[in-house]
Amino acid sequence: MTVSDEELLAAVRAGDTDSLGTLVLRWQEPLFRFVYRMLPQTEDARDICQETFLRVLKKAHRFREGSRFSTWMYQIALNLCRDRLRKRKRWKLVMSERREFDEQLATAGTALGADDDPARAAESREQGQAVLRALHEIPPEQREVLVLKEFEGLKFREIAELLGCPESTVKSRMYYGLNGMRTALSRRGIRR
Amino acid sequence: MSCPQWNEQWVAHLYGELETEEAGRLERHLETCVACREQLERLTESSRLLRRAAPVVPATPRWTVVEPRRGLSPAWAFVAGLACASVMFALGLFAAPRLDLTAGSGPEIATLDTARIVEDLDRQSAQQARLERRLNAFENRLGQPGASTVSGITEPELEARLDALARNFEDQRSADMRYLLGEITATEVRAGTWVDETRNALRFVALNNDPRFTER
């Protein structure tokens, strides 16, 4: 019988670090996938995943009974992502050049699989890159909702729980986020 | 212009999360409102484009758990081991060019001093936090209107100082990573096996076409 995340965390609180190892094995892939989609760099995603698991260990005593471990873990990771994005924005003031989300841009538009026609494949990639750039132009609170909804497939109720805001707020951010993306794409000449 | 009272319902409808009764009301409204129909089409298109653009996520990095050293708190040993092991790949990007991956003999066998490494990590974190506070202070001054005039420092001078701080921060971070990787590769947790895994991991990093590693 599978031990629940909450039971494993209770064991961690009691000093059983093997249970943390089990949690890491169980959640490392979905967590990395989530963080990678919030940030454009593999190295940053690795750092944040590592820091998230470390904080889970250090703050296990603060976990509220009755809460869901996954929501708590994602909240920790999300806060770390936000901190990293704020720092990156600040570095832009003093650094003349930074490679922004090159990795994601390189694979944008390939999610639907290979296209036999090279011209269409190239067009698909260019469009994908334009979409990802547009995604990073909208406000971060809207971008978070779009990523969680479109890339992670969470329900609005789950996103609301993760972000700690009402479901209506999540839907509103989704609505304005999609509109904002459309405006950004129109500026780039991407229209239906 | 579409009817704003339906804004939240659009997205719920788009992802099939609308209650049946409400979905029925929305459908009836769409039958009569052209502006709302067009808005729903635009939202659907944006959603479709975004889904198509989903980037491919690379393989999840491997996490390694180090066995606790006798006499050391298992929690701290795990923290130190997880911190040291899991940053190996990232640290390798900075330190690997300085290591000879083809050398024949390995480092001397020693016990991993996790307590000392954790102390060093804490000290380095504190140094980075101090740099961060200085940077915050500069940024706050930069953000205030007329601040540079009042303090007698021009904006270019402030920017130059920020630039210097940023370089200092990055140099410190690079030095921290080189130090940590040097510590990890200089000791051995399991006789033979750990050294091989470390070298294989670094060799893997070396073979990736990452310009930061391949530059000499």
mmCIF file of C-alpha atoms in Angstrom:
data_model
loop_
_atom_site.group_PDB
_atom_site.id
_atom_site.type_symbol
_atom_site.label_atom_id
_atom_site.label_comp_id
_atom_site.label_asym_id
_atom_site.label_seq_id
_atom_site.Cartn_x
_atom_site.Cartn_y
_atom_site.Cartn_z
ATOM 1 C CA MET A 1 0.000 0.000 0.000
ATOM 2 C CA THR A 2 1.400 3.398 -1.001
ATOM 3 C CA VAL A 3 2.222 5.713 1.864
ATOM 4 C CA SER A 4 0.683 9.166 1.389
ATOM 5 C CA ASP A 5 2.814 12.287 0.998
ATOM 6 C CA GLU A 6 1.456 13.649 4.261
ATOM 7 C CA GLU A 7 2.397 10.468 6.141
ATOM 8 C CA LEU A 8 5.895 10.622 4.664
ATOM 9 C CA LEU A 9 6.238 14.230 5.752
ATOM 10 C CA ALA A 10 5.117 13.301 9.268
ATOM 11 C CA ALA A 11 7.904 10.720 9.288
ATOM 12 C CA VAL A 12 10.369 13.375 8.132
ATOM 13 C CA ARG A 13 9.266 15.587 11.024
ATOM 14 C CA ALA A 14 10.009 12.676 13.333
ATOM 15 C CA GLY A 15 13.556 12.530 11.956
ATOM 16 C CA ASP A 16 13.218 9.862 9.259
ATOM 17 C CA THR A 17 15.243 11.231 6.338
ATOM 18 C CA ASP A 18 14.573 8.123 4.229
ATOM 19 C CA SER A 19 11.011 9.362 3.939
ATOM 20 C CA LEU A 20 12.290 12.602 2.459
ATOM 21 C CA GLY A 21 14.199 10.543 -0.081
ATOM 22 C CA THR A 22 10.942 8.822 -1.020
ATOM 23 C CA LEU A 23 9.224 12.193 -1.421
ATOM 24 C CA VAL A 24 12.096 13.442 -3.579
ATOM 25 C CA LEU A 25 11.890 10.394 -5.842
ATOM 26 C CA ARG A 26 8.140 10.768 -6.118
ATOM 27 C CA TRP A 27 8.059 14.499 -6.855
ATOM 28 C CA GLN A 28 11.386 15.357 -8.477
ATOM 29 C CA GLU A 29 10.104 14.975 -12.017
ATOM 30 C CA PRO A 30 6.784 16.860 -11.745
ATOM 31 C CA LEU A 31 8.472 19.553 -9.671
ATOM 32 C CA PHE A 32 11.304 20.008 -12.159
ATOM 33 C CA ARG A 33 8.803 20.147 -15.013
ATOM 34 C CA PHE A 34 6.751 22.794 -13.201
ATOM 35 C CA VAL A 35 9.753 24.946 -12.244
ATOM 36 C CA TYR A 36 11.318 24.646 -15.703
ATOM 37 C CA ARG A 37 8.141 25.995 -17.285
ATOM 38 C CA MET A 38 8.122 28.938 -14.901
ATOM 39 C CA LEU A 39 11.768 29.765 -15.570
ATOM 40 C CA PRO A 40 13.623 29.636 -18.845
ATOM 41 C CA GLN A 41 16.906 28.055 -17.657
ATOM 42 C CA THR A 42 17.707 24.451 -16.746
ATOM 43 C CA GLU A 43 20.350 25.552 -14.269
ATOM 44 C CA ASP A 44 17.902 27.826 -12.444
ATOM 45 C CA ALA A 45 15.304 25.055 -12.401
ATOM 46 C CA ARG A 46 17.806 22.634 -10.860
ATOM 47 C CA ASP A 47 18.790 25.168 -8.194
ATOM 48 C CA ILE A 48 15.199 25.889 -7.301
ATOM 49 C CA CYS A 49 14.198 22.224 -7.128
ATOM 50 C CA GLN A 50 17.133 21.565 -4.836
ATOM 51 C CA GLU A 51 16.266 24.549 -2.664
ATOM 52 C CA THR A 52 12.605 23.459 -2.546
ATOM 53 C CA PHE A 53 13.484 20.012 -1.196
ATOM 54 C CA LEU A 54 15.873 21.546 1.319
ATOM 55 C CA ARG A 55 13.132 23.872 2.548
ATOM 56 C CA VAL A 56 10.692 20.978 2.754
ATOM 57 C CA LEU A 57 13.166 19.322 5.110
ATOM 58 C CA LYS A 58 13.878 22.446 7.145
ATOM 59 C CA LYS A 59 10.253 23.582 7.388
ATOM 60 C CA ALA A 60 8.508 20.234 7.738
ATOM 61 C CA HIS A 61 7.447 21.272 11.232
ATOM 62 C CA ARG A 62 5.455 24.172 9.746
ATOM 63 C CA PHE A 63 3.315 22.002 7.508
ATOM 64 C CA ARG A 64 -0.338 22.376 8.540
ATOM 65 C CA GLU A 65 -2.234 19.187 9.270
ATOM 66 C CA GLY A 66 -5.047 18.702 6.799
ATOM 67 C CA SER A 67 -3.213 20.511 3.984
ATOM 68 C CA ARG A 68 -1.958 18.819 0.858
ATOM 69 C CA PHE A 69 1.785 18.254 0.612
ATOM 70 C CA SER A 70 1.904 18.845 -3.147
ATOM 71 C CA THR A 71 0.216 22.235 -2.833
ATOM 72 C CA TRP A 72 2.622 23.254 -0.067
ATOM 73 C CA MET A 73 5.650 22.072 -2.037
ATOM 74 C CA TYR A 74 4.536 23.888 -5.190
ATOM 75 C CA GLN A 75 3.945 27.049 -3.160
ATOM 76 C CA ILE A 76 7.532 26.908 -1.885
ATOM 77 C CA ALA A 77 8.805 26.374 -5.427
ATOM 78 C CA LEU A 78 6.616 29.145 -6.814
ATOM 79 C CA ASN A 79 7.908 31.657 -4.261
ATOM 80 C CA LEU A 80 11.473 30.692 -5.118
ATOM 81 C CA CYS A 81 10.703 31.127 -8.833
ATOM 82 C CA ARG A 82 9.266 34.576 -8.167
ATOM 83 C CA ASP A 83 12.366 35.570 -6.187
ATOM 84 C CA ARG A 84 14.591 34.362 -8.999
ATOM 85 C CA LEU A 85 12.627 36.291 -11.606
ATOM 86 C CA ARG A 86 12.815 39.455 -9.506
ATOM 87 C CA LYS A 87 16.579 39.078 -9.204
ATOM 88 C CA ARG A 88 16.915 38.465 -12.908
ATOM 89 C CA LYS A 89 14.932 41.608 -13.627
ATOM 90 C CA ARG A 90 17.285 43.557 -11.383
ATOM 91 C CA TRP A 91 20.413 42.192 -13.047
ATOM 92 C CA LYS A 92 19.062 43.472 -16.335
ATOM 93 C CA LEU A 93 19.757 46.985 -15.060
ATOM 94 C CA VAL A 94 23.474 46.383 -14.961
ATOM 95 C CA MET A 95 24.149 43.564 -17.368
ATOM 96 C CA SER A 96 24.042 44.476 -20.992
ATOM 97 C CA GLU A 97 23.390 40.996 -22.290
ATOM 98 C CA ARG A 98 21.769 37.906 -20.858
ATOM 99 C CA ARG A 99 20.588 34.906 -22.736
ATOM 100 C CA GLU A 100 16.912 34.779 -21.974
ATOM 101 C CA PHE A 101 15.124 31.472 -22.173
ATOM 102 C CA ASP A 102 17.191 30.234 -25.126
ATOM 103 C CA GLU A 103 16.496 26.623 -24.188
ATOM 104 C CA GLN A 104 12.738 27.030 -24.218
ATOM 105 C CA LEU A 105 12.824 29.009 -27.444
ATOM 106 C CA ALA A 106 14.864 26.257 -29.078
ATOM 107 C CA THR A 107 12.138 23.694 -28.456
ATOM 108 C CA ALA A 108 9.075 25.938 -28.783
ATOM 109 C CA GLY A 109 6.536 24.680 -31.271
ATOM 110 C CA THR A 110 7.904 21.142 -31.312
ATOM 111 C CA ALA A 111 5.465 19.816 -28.726
ATOM 112 C CA LEU A 112 3.146 18.528 -31.429
ATOM 113 C CA GLY A 113 5.827 16.362 -32.929
ATOM 114 C CA ALA A 114 7.956 16.502 -36.043
ATOM 115 C CA ASP A 115 6.589 17.868 -39.252
ATOM 116 C CA ASP A 116 7.733 16.239 -42.475
ATOM 117 C CA ASP A 117 7.586 19.547 -44.311
ATOM 118 C CA PRO A 118 10.699 21.543 -43.254
ATOM 119 C CA ALA A 119 9.089 24.846 -44.195
ATOM 120 C CA ARG A 120 6.061 24.179 -42.017
ATOM 121 C CA ALA A 121 8.278 22.927 -39.209
ATOM 122 C CA ALA A 122 10.313 26.131 -39.343
ATOM 123 C CA GLU A 123 7.156 28.230 -39.388
ATOM 124 C CA SER A 124 5.818 26.271 -36.445
ATOM 125 C CA ARG A 125 9.036 26.877 -34.505
ATOM 126 C CA GLU A 126 9.018 30.603 -35.264
ATOM 127 C CA GLN A 127 5.429 30.907 -34.207
ATOM 128 C CA GLY A 128 6.152 28.956 -31.036
ATOM 129 C CA GLN A 129 9.044 31.270 -30.222
ATOM 130 C CA ALA A 130 6.846 34.320 -30.775
ATOM 131 C CA VAL A 131 4.216 32.853 -28.456
ATOM 132 C CA LEU A 132 6.742 32.180 -25.691
ATOM 133 C CA ARG A 133 8.138 35.703 -26.008
ATOM 134 C CA ALA A 134 4.599 37.065 -25.784
ATOM 135 C CA LEU A 135 4.010 34.927 -22.697
ATOM 136 C CA HIS A 136 6.955 36.592 -20.986
ATOM 137 C CA GLU A 137 5.613 40.055 -21.800
ATOM 138 C CA ILE A 138 2.425 39.736 -19.796
ATOM 139 C CA PRO A 139 2.378 40.466 -16.038
ATOM 140 C CA PRO A 140 3.911 37.649 -13.942
ATOM 141 C CA GLU A 141 0.721 36.907 -12.003
ATOM 142 C CA GLN A 142 -1.116 36.295 -15.282
ATOM 143 C CA ARG A 143 1.777 34.277 -16.697
ATOM 144 C CA GLU A 144 1.771 31.984 -13.652
ATOM 145 C CA VAL A 145 -1.880 31.138 -14.209
ATOM 146 C CA LEU A 146 -1.376 30.495 -17.923
ATOM 147 C CA VAL A 147 1.583 28.206 -17.268
ATOM 148 C CA LEU A 148 -0.219 26.281 -14.554
ATOM 149 C CA LYS A 149 -3.324 25.913 -16.698
ATOM 150 C CA GLU A 150 -1.924 25.248 -20.168
ATOM 151 C CA PHE A 151 1.373 23.515 -19.396
ATOM 152 C CA GLU A 152 0.575 21.800 -16.109
ATOM 153 C CA GLY A 153 -3.096 21.133 -16.790
ATOM 154 C CA LEU A 154 -4.279 22.090 -13.307
ATOM 155 C CA LYS A 155 -7.934 22.890 -12.610
ATOM 156 C CA PHE A 156 -8.842 26.463 -11.705
ATOM 157 C CA ARG A 157 -9.683 25.335 -8.179
ATOM 158 C CA GLU A 158 -6.224 23.731 -7.828
ATOM 159 C CA ILE A 159 -4.488 26.834 -9.170
ATOM 160 C CA ALA A 160 -6.447 28.989 -6.713
ATOM 161 C CA GLU A 161 -5.345 26.757 -3.854
ATOM 162 C CA LEU A 162 -1.738 26.857 -5.016
ATOM 163 C CA LEU A 163 -1.649 30.611 -5.437
ATOM 164 C CA GLY A 164 -3.682 31.304 -2.298
ATOM 165 C CA CYS A 165 -6.283 33.452 -4.060
ATOM 166 C CA PRO A 166 -9.986 33.091 -4.979
ATOM 167 C CA GLU A 167 -10.942 31.027 -7.995
ATOM 168 C CA SER A 168 -12.580 34.062 -9.571
ATOM 169 C CA THR A 169 -9.221 35.885 -9.399
ATOM 170 C CA VAL A 170 -7.522 32.983 -11.155
ATOM 171 C CA LYS A 171 -10.104 32.998 -13.943
ATOM 172 C CA SER A 172 -9.831 36.755 -14.273
ATOM 173 C CA ARG A 173 -6.029 36.556 -14.597
ATOM 174 C CA MET A 174 -6.430 33.783 -17.158
ATOM 175 C CA TYR A 175 -8.833 35.894 -19.181
ATOM 176 C CA TYR A 176 -6.617 38.994 -19.165
ATOM 177 C CA GLY A 177 -3.512 36.893 -19.685
ATOM 178 C CA LEU A 178 -4.889 35.314 -22.863
ATOM 179 C CA ASN A 179 -6.011 38.732 -24.071
ATOM 180 C CA GLY A 180 -2.615 40.203 -23.276
ATOM 181 C CA MET A 181 -0.884 37.450 -25.218
ATOM 182 C CA ARG A 182 -3.091 38.063 -28.189
ATOM 183 C CA THR A 183 -2.168 41.766 -28.150
ATOM 184 C CA ALA A 184 1.530 40.936 -27.907
ATOM 185 C CA LEU A 185 1.243 38.475 -30.792
ATOM 186 C CA SER A 186 -0.613 41.016 -32.923
ATOM 187 C CA ARG A 187 2.301 43.422 -32.427
ATOM 188 C CA ARG A 188 4.541 40.717 -33.858
ATOM 189 C CA GLY A 189 2.251 40.136 -36.811
ATOM 190 C CA ILE A 190 1.012 36.755 -35.619
ATOM 191 C CA ARG A 191 -2.702 36.680 -36.384
ATOM 192 C CA ARG A 192 -5.197 33.925 -37.043
ATOM 193 C CA MET B 1 -16.891 44.696 -27.411
ATOM 194 C CA SER B 2 -17.882 41.554 -25.522
ATOM 195 C CA CYS B 3 -20.066 41.602 -22.426
ATOM 196 C CA PRO B 4 -17.730 41.941 -19.405
ATOM 197 C CA GLN B 5 -20.010 40.057 -17.011
ATOM 198 C CA TRP B 6 -19.087 36.858 -18.830
ATOM 199 C CA ASN B 7 -15.288 37.315 -18.579
ATOM 200 C CA GLU B 8 -14.694 34.585 -15.983
ATOM 201 C CA GLN B 9 -17.169 32.260 -17.625
ATOM 202 C CA TRP B 10 -15.295 32.432 -20.936
ATOM 203 C CA VAL B 11 -12.206 30.774 -19.579
ATOM 204 C CA ALA B 12 -14.160 28.274 -17.478
ATOM 205 C CA HIS B 13 -16.151 27.366 -20.606
ATOM 206 C CA LEU B 14 -12.966 27.162 -22.678
ATOM 207 C CA TYR B 15 -11.558 24.474 -20.390
ATOM 208 C CA GLY B 16 -14.805 22.677 -19.734
ATOM 209 C CA GLU B 17 -15.042 23.707 -16.097
ATOM 210 C CA LEU B 18 -18.373 25.468 -16.255
ATOM 211 C CA GLU B 19 -21.370 24.054 -14.380
ATOM 212 C CA THR B 20 -24.009 22.581 -16.676
ATOM 213 C CA GLU B 21 -26.640 25.198 -15.869
ATOM 214 C CA GLU B 22 -24.232 28.064 -16.357
ATOM 215 C CA ALA B 23 -22.896 26.527 -19.554
ATOM 216 C CA GLY B 24 -26.454 26.441 -20.859
ATOM 217 C CA ARG B 25 -26.944 30.148 -20.068
ATOM 218 C CA LEU B 26 -23.682 30.994 -21.789
ATOM 219 C CA GLU B 27 -24.599 29.013 -24.895
ATOM 220 C CA ARG B 28 -27.912 30.811 -25.127
ATOM 221 C CA HIS B 29 -26.144 34.165 -24.797
ATOM 222 C CA LEU B 30 -23.670 33.236 -27.532
ATOM 223 C CA GLU B 31 -26.532 32.531 -29.903
ATOM 224 C CA THR B 32 -27.488 36.197 -29.801
ATOM 225 C CA CYS B 33 -24.237 38.086 -29.101
ATOM 226 C CA VAL B 34 -21.757 38.313 -32.002
ATOM 227 C CA ALA B 35 -19.170 40.248 -29.977
ATOM 228 C CA CYS B 36 -19.014 37.521 -27.331
ATOM 229 C CA ARG B 37 -18.780 34.784 -29.961
ATOM 230 C CA GLU B 38 -15.813 36.543 -31.518
ATOM 231 C CA GLN B 39 -14.194 37.051 -28.120
ATOM 232 C CA LEU B 40 -14.526 33.349 -27.336
ATOM 233 C CA GLU B 41 -12.937 32.524 -30.684
ATOM 234 C CA ARG B 42 -10.009 34.847 -29.923
ATOM 235 C CA LEU B 43 -9.498 33.280 -26.504
ATOM 236 C CA THR B 44 -9.665 29.795 -28.002
ATOM 237 C CA GLU B 45 -7.032 30.735 -30.560
ATOM 238 C CA SER B 46 -4.686 32.209 -27.927
ATOM 239 C CA SER B 47 -5.072 29.070 -25.841
ATOM 240 C CA ARG B 48 -4.353 26.855 -28.834
ATOM 241 C CA LEU B 49 -1.225 28.814 -29.776
ATOM 242 C CA LEU B 50 0.059 28.648 -26.242
ATOM 243 C CA ARG B 51 -0.483 24.909 -26.012
ATOM 244 C CA ARG B 52 1.363 24.357 -29.295
ATOM 245 C CA ALA B 53 4.272 26.439 -28.067
ATOM 246 C CA ALA B 54 4.805 24.353 -24.927
ATOM 247 C CA PRO B 55 8.566 23.884 -24.627
ATOM 248 C CA VAL B 56 10.036 20.407 -24.266
ATOM 249 C CA VAL B 57 11.203 19.853 -20.696
ATOM 250 C CA PRO B 58 14.716 18.348 -20.460
ATOM 251 C CA ALA B 59 15.375 15.179 -18.462
ATOM 252 C CA THR B 60 15.070 15.629 -14.723
ATOM 253 C CA PRO B 61 18.500 15.788 -13.050
ATOM 254 C CA ARG B 62 19.448 12.852 -10.841
ATOM 255 C CA TRP B 63 19.375 13.439 -7.106
ATOM 256 C CA THR B 64 21.877 11.589 -4.946
ATOM 257 C CA VAL B 65 21.435 10.902 -1.240
ATOM 258 C CA VAL B 66 24.612 10.583 0.795
ATOM 259 C CA GLU B 67 24.666 8.203 3.765
ATOM 260 C CA PRO B 68 25.024 10.072 7.058
ATOM 261 C CA ARG B 69 28.445 10.145 8.700
ATOM 262 C CA ARG B 70 28.569 8.340 12.035
ATOM 263 C CA GLY B 71 27.938 10.749 14.916
ATOM 264 C CA LEU B 72 26.470 13.437 12.688
ATOM 265 C CA SER B 73 22.778 14.244 12.757
ATOM 266 C CA PRO B 74 21.160 12.341 9.887
ATOM 267 C CA ALA B 75 19.130 15.393 8.924
ATOM 268 C CA TRP B 76 22.197 17.606 8.561
ATOM 269 C CA ALA B 77 24.126 14.898 6.767
ATOM 270 C CA PHE B 78 21.273 14.496 4.340
ATOM 271 C CA VAL B 79 21.015 18.248 3.820
ATOM 272 C CA ALA B 80 24.750 18.524 3.217
ATOM 273 C CA GLY B 81 24.844 15.486 0.996
ATOM 274 C CA LEU B 82 21.821 16.507 -1.026
ATOM 275 C CA ALA B 83 23.127 20.054 -1.376
ATOM 276 C CA CYS B 84 26.589 18.910 -2.419
ATOM 277 C CA ALA B 85 25.491 16.110 -4.683
ATOM 278 C CA SER B 86 22.667 17.856 -6.406
ATOM 279 C CA VAL B 87 24.684 20.977 -7.328
ATOM 280 C CA MET B 88 27.405 18.833 -8.913
ATOM 281 C CA PHE B 89 26.067 19.232 -12.426
ATOM 282 C CA ALA B 90 25.569 22.979 -12.123
ATOM 283 C CA LEU B 91 28.904 23.473 -10.378
ATOM 284 C CA GLY B 92 30.607 21.436 -13.045
ATOM 285 C CA LEU B 93 29.744 24.123 -15.569
ATOM 286 C CA PHE B 94 32.034 26.524 -13.697
ATOM 287 C CA ALA B 95 34.706 24.316 -12.247
ATOM 288 C CA ALA B 96 35.056 21.504 -14.763
ATOM 289 C CA PRO B 97 37.397 23.377 -17.149
ATOM 290 C CA ARG B 98 39.906 23.508 -14.325
ATOM 291 C CA LEU B 99 39.848 19.780 -13.667
ATOM 292 C CA ASP B 100 41.741 17.178 -15.621
ATOM 293 C CA LEU B 101 39.134 14.560 -16.427
ATOM 294 C CA THR B 102 41.621 12.218 -18.031
ATOM 295 C CA ALA B 103 43.967 11.963 -15.047
ATOM 296 C CA GLY B 104 44.751 8.394 -14.072
ATOM 297 C CA SER B 105 44.844 8.366 -10.295
ATOM 298 C CA GLY B 106 42.036 9.575 -8.129
ATOM 299 C CA PRO B 107 42.137 11.838 -5.090
ATOM 300 C CA GLU B 108 43.237 10.569 -1.705
ATOM 301 C CA ILE B 109 40.645 8.668 0.222
ATOM 302 C CA ALA B 110 39.134 10.739 3.033
ATOM 303 C CA THR B 111 35.851 10.934 4.871
ATOM 304 C CA LEU B 112 33.413 13.566 3.685
ATOM 305 C CA ASP B 113 33.373 16.265 6.350
ATOM 306 C CA THR B 114 29.731 17.174 5.982
ATOM 307 C CA ALA B 115 29.663 19.362 9.082
ATOM 308 C CA ARG B 116 32.451 21.583 7.763
ATOM 309 C CA ILE B 117 30.877 21.775 4.303
ATOM 310 C CA VAL B 118 27.545 22.803 5.804
ATOM 311 C CA GLU B 119 29.323 25.490 7.853
ATOM 312 C CA ASP B 120 31.096 26.759 4.743
ATOM 313 C CA LEU B 121 27.814 26.795 2.807
ATOM 314 C CA ASP B 122 26.186 28.793 5.588
ATOM 315 C CA ARG B 123 29.079 31.286 5.639
ATOM 316 C CA GLN B 124 28.928 31.712 1.867
ATOM 317 C CA SER B 125 25.149 32.160 2.026
ATOM 318 C CA ALA B 126 25.651 34.880 4.638
ATOM 319 C CA GLN B 127 28.192 36.636 2.402
ATOM 320 C CA GLN B 128 25.810 36.495 -0.524
ATOM 321 C CA ALA B 129 23.017 37.823 1.673
ATOM 322 C CA ARG B 130 25.227 40.797 2.659
ATOM 323 C CA LEU B 131 25.955 41.531 -0.997
ATOM 324 C CA GLU B 132 22.263 41.238 -1.721
ATOM 325 C CA ARG B 133 21.410 43.793 0.979
ATOM 326 C CA ARG B 134 23.929 46.253 -0.428
ATOM 327 C CA LEU B 135 22.453 45.791 -3.858
ATOM 328 C CA ASN B 136 18.927 46.344 -2.513
ATOM 329 C CA ALA B 137 20.083 49.572 -0.878
ATOM 330 C CA PHE B 138 21.579 50.813 -4.151
ATOM 331 C CA GLU B 139 18.490 49.827 -6.074
ATOM 332 C CA ASN B 140 16.223 51.685 -3.662
ATOM 333 C CA ARG B 141 18.348 54.798 -4.057
ATOM 334 C CA LEU B 142 18.249 54.441 -7.818
ATOM 335 C CA GLY B 143 14.456 54.179 -7.726
ATOM 336 C CA GLN B 144 13.904 57.385 -5.779
ATOM 337 C CA PRO B 145 13.369 60.532 -7.836
ATOM 338 C CA GLY B 146 16.216 62.996 -7.453
ATOM 339 C CA ALA B 147 18.053 60.688 -5.077
ATOM 340 C CA SER B 148 21.240 60.760 -7.086
ATOM 341 C CA THR B 149 21.199 64.556 -7.082
ATOM 342 C CA VAL B 150 20.575 64.776 -3.343
ATOM 343 C CA SER B 151 23.369 62.348 -2.488
ATOM 344 C CA GLY B 152 25.782 64.034 -4.889
ATOM 345 C CA ILE B 153 26.239 60.873 -6.937
ATOM 346 C CA THR B 154 25.267 60.891 -10.564
ATOM 347 C CA GLU B 155 23.216 58.126 -12.117
ATOM 348 C CA PRO B 156 26.112 56.864 -14.266
ATOM 349 C CA GLU B 157 28.210 56.577 -11.114
ATOM 350 C CA LEU B 158 25.430 54.680 -9.344
ATOM 351 C CA GLU B 159 25.098 52.367 -12.319
ATOM 352 C CA ALA B 160 28.845 51.831 -12.357
ATOM 353 C CA ARG B 161 28.742 50.887 -8.681
ATOM 354 C CA LEU B 162 25.837 48.532 -9.293
ATOM 355 C CA ASP B 163 27.808 47.018 -12.147
ATOM 356 C CA ALA B 164 30.810 46.522 -9.881
ATOM 357 C CA LEU B 165 28.601 44.973 -7.191
ATOM 358 C CA ALA B 166 27.035 42.619 -9.693
ATOM 359 C CA ARG B 167 30.490 41.524 -10.914
ATOM 360 C CA ASN B 168 31.560 41.050 -7.318
ATOM 361 C CA PHE B 169 28.474 38.945 -6.661
ATOM 362 C CA GLU B 170 29.057 36.763 -9.690
ATOM 363 C CA ASP B 171 32.760 36.384 -8.897
ATOM 364 C CA GLN B 172 31.861 35.388 -5.348
ATOM 365 C CA ARG B 173 29.327 32.868 -6.631
ATOM 366 C CA SER B 174 31.826 31.384 -9.083
ATOM 367 C CA ALA B 175 34.449 31.168 -6.335
ATOM 368 C CA ASP B 176 31.926 29.460 -4.033
ATOM 369 C CA MET B 177 31.110 26.895 -6.673
ATOM 370 C CA ARG B 178 34.748 26.192 -7.473
ATOM 371 C CA TYR B 179 35.441 25.743 -3.779
ATOM 372 C CA LEU B 180 32.493 23.389 -3.262
ATOM 373 C CA LEU B 181 33.326 21.251 -6.243
ATOM 374 C CA GLY B 182 36.930 21.114 -5.145
ATOM 375 C CA GLU B 183 35.787 19.868 -1.749
ATOM 376 C CA ILE B 184 33.540 17.231 -3.239
ATOM 377 C CA THR B 185 36.118 15.848 -5.644
ATOM 378 C CA ALA B 186 38.886 15.920 -3.035
ATOM 379 C CA THR B 187 37.069 13.510 -0.712
ATOM 380 C CA GLU B 188 35.472 10.121 -1.094
ATOM 381 C CA VAL B 189 32.269 8.826 0.436
ATOM 382 C CA ARG B 190 32.314 5.310 -0.928
ATOM 383 C CA ALA B 191 35.690 3.763 -1.852
ATOM 384 C CA GLY B 192 36.131 4.062 -5.589
ATOM 385 C CA THR B 193 32.472 4.238 -6.621
ATOM 386 C CA TRP B 194 31.843 7.838 -5.645
ATOM 387 C CA VAL B 195 34.949 9.072 -7.441
ATOM 388 C CA ASP B 196 33.885 7.283 -10.606
ATOM 389 C CA GLU B 197 30.379 8.723 -10.418
ATOM 390 C CA THR B 198 31.749 12.219 -9.876
ATOM 391 C CA ARG B 199 34.083 11.901 -12.828
ATOM 392 C CA ASN B 200 31.407 10.422 -15.050
ATOM 393 C CA ALA B 201 29.056 13.220 -14.119
ATOM 394 C CA LEU B 202 31.697 15.841 -14.894
ATOM 395 C CA ARG B 203 32.629 14.082 -18.100
ATOM 396 C CA PHE B 204 28.965 14.151 -19.102
ATOM 397 C CA VAL B 205 28.901 17.879 -18.443
ATOM 398 C CA ALA B 206 32.113 18.277 -20.433
ATOM 399 C CA LEU B 207 30.630 16.511 -23.430
ATOM 400 C CA ASN B 208 27.571 18.752 -23.475
ATOM 401 C CA ASN B 209 27.982 21.597 -25.891
ATOM 402 C CA ASP B 210 27.766 24.249 -23.236
ATOM 403 C CA PRO B 211 29.948 27.206 -24.257
ATOM 404 C CA ARG B 212 30.622 28.116 -20.657
ATOM 405 C CA PHE B 213 32.374 24.811 -20.199
ATOM 406 C CA THR B 214 34.088 24.420 -23.554
ATOM 407 C CA GLU B 215 35.608 27.900 -23.558
ATOM 408 C CA ARG B 216 39.239 27.916 -22.479
#
